[in-house]
CSV table of C-alpha atoms in Angstrom, one decimal:
chain,number,residue,atom,x,y,z
S,1,MET,CA,-30.5,-7.5,-5.6
S,2,HIS,CA,-26.8,-6.5,-5.8
S,3,MET,CA,-24.3,-8.9,-4.4
S,4,THR,CA,-20.5,-8.7,-4.4
S,5,GLU,CA,-18.2,-11.6,-3.8
S,6,LEU,CA,-14.7,-11.0,-2.5
S,7,SER,CA,-12.2,-13.9,-2.9
S,8,LEU,CA,-9.0,-14.2,-1.0
S,9,CYS,CA,-6.5,-17.1,-0.8
S,10,VAL,CA,-5.4,-17.4,2.9
S,11,ASP,CA,-1.7,-18.0,3.2
S,12,GLU,CA,0.5,-19.2,6.1
S,13,GLY,CA,1.0,-15.7,7.4
S,14,GLY,CA,4.1,-13.7,8.1
S,15,LYS,CA,3.7,-11.5,5.0
S,16,SER,CA,1.4,-8.9,6.4
S,17,TYR,CA,2.5,-5.5,7.7
S,18,ARG,CA,0.9,-2.7,9.6
S,19,ILE,CA,2.7,0.5,8.6
S,20,PRO,CA,2.0,3.6,10.6
S,21,ILE,CA,2.1,6.7,8.5
S,22,GLY,CA,2.1,10.4,9.4
S,23,ASN,CA,3.8,13.6,8.3
S,24,ALA,CA,6.8,11.9,6.7
S,25,SER,CA,7.0,9.3,3.9
S,26,VAL,CA,7.5,5.8,5.2
S,27,MET,CA,8.6,2.6,3.4
S,28,SER,CA,7.4,-0.9,3.4
S,29,PRO,CA,9.9,-3.8,3.9
S,30,ALA,CA,11.4,-5.1,0.7
S,31,LEU,CA,8.7,-7.1,-1.1
S,32,ASP,CA,9.3,-10.6,-2.5
S,33,ALA,CA,5.9,-11.2,-4.1
S,34,PRO,CA,4.8,-9.4,-7.3
S,35,SER,CA,1.6,-8.1,-5.8
S,36,ALA,CA,0.0,-7.0,-2.5
S,37,LEU,CA,-3.4,-6.2,-1.1
S,38,VAL,CA,-3.3,-2.7,0.6
S,39,THR,CA,-5.9,-1.0,2.7
S,40,VAL,CA,-5.4,2.6,4.0
S,41,ASP,CA,-7.5,4.3,6.6
S,42,VAL,CA,-6.6,7.8,5.4
S,43,ASN,CA,-6.0,9.2,1.9
S,44,THR,CA,-2.5,8.1,1.1
S,45,TYR,CA,0.0,8.6,-1.8
S,46,VAL,CA,2.1,5.6,-2.9
S,47,ARG,CA,5.2,5.0,-5.1
S,48,LYS,CA,7.6,2.2,-5.6
S,49,GLY,CA,11.4,2.2,-5.6
S,50,LYS,CA,14.6,0.2,-5.1
S,51,THR,CA,16.4,1.6,-2.2
S,52,ALA,CA,14.7,4.5,-0.5
S,53,PRO,CA,11.6,5.7,-2.3
S,54,ALA,CA,9.7,8.6,-0.8
S,55,ALA,CA,6.1,9.3,-1.6
S,56,ASP,CA,5.3,12.8,-2.8
S,57,ARG,CA,2.2,14.9,-1.7
S,58,THR,CA,2.3,17.2,-4.8
S,59,GLY,CA,0.1,14.9,-6.9
S,60,LYS,CA,2.9,13.1,-8.7
S,61,ASP,CA,2.2,9.8,-7.1
S,62,ILE,CA,-0.8,7.5,-7.0
S,63,LEU,CA,-3.5,8.5,-4.5
S,64,LEU,CA,-5.2,5.6,-2.6
S,65,LEU,CA,-8.5,6.7,-1.1
S,66,ALA,CA,-9.3,5.8,2.5
S,67,GLY,CA,-11.4,2.8,3.3
S,68,ASN,CA,-10.7,0.9,0.0
S,69,GLN,CA,-8.8,-2.2,-0.6
S,70,TYR,CA,-6.4,-2.2,-3.5
S,71,ARG,CA,-4.4,-4.9,-5.3
S,72,LEU,CA,-1.1,-3.3,-6.1
S,73,TYR,CA,1.5,-4.7,-8.5
S,74,GLY,CA,4.2,-3.6,-10.9
S,75,TRP,CA,7.5,-3.8,-8.8
S,76,LYS,CA,10.4,-6.2,-9.0
S,77,PRO,CA,11.4,-8.5,-6.0
S,78,GLY,CA,13.4,-6.5,-3.5
S,79,GLU,CA,11.7,-3.1,-4.3
S,80,ARG,CA,9.7,-1.2,-1.6
S,81,LEU,CA,6.6,0.9,-1.5
S,82,ALA,CA,6.6,4.3,0.0
S,83,PHE,CA,3.5,5.9,1.6
S,84,ALA,CA,2.6,9.4,2.6
S,85,THR,CA,-0.7,10.8,3.9
S,86,GLN,CA,-2.4,13.2,1.6
S,87,ASP,CA,-2.6,15.7,4.4
S,88,ALA,CA,0.7,16.1,6.4
S,89,SER,CA,-1.3,16.9,9.6
S,90,VAL,CA,-3.1,13.6,9.5
S,91,SER,CA,-1.8,10.2,10.6
S,92,GLY,CA,-3.1,6.7,9.8
S,93,VAL,CA,-2.2,3.1,9.0
S,94,VAL,CA,-1.4,1.1,5.9
S,95,HIS,CA,-2.3,-2.6,6.0
S,96,LEU,CA,-0.2,-4.5,3.4
S,97,THR,CA,-0.3,-8.2,2.6
S,98,GLU,CA,2.0,-9.3,-0.1
S,99,GLY,CA,1.5,-12.2,-2.4
S,100,VAL,CA,-2.3,-12.4,-2.6
């Protein structure tokens, strides 16, 4: 039998975001925590940046596959994440919870 355990520390709330994405790159709020859990409902490119990062659909950025949950890290406090759908004609949602 195969069993998988998923563990998650529940916080006080207020650090989760629902980010609608479509044909243009969109940014998260500035992040305070050094990591975040991210779930996307469509294939989505992501990149980090200080002021106004823009995710790129040409394959230069990291591709997150739909239906998976990712623990992302590697930015400094105050930086943002930018997201763009893999297909410009598709829209979707990024669910981001920082600090877990």
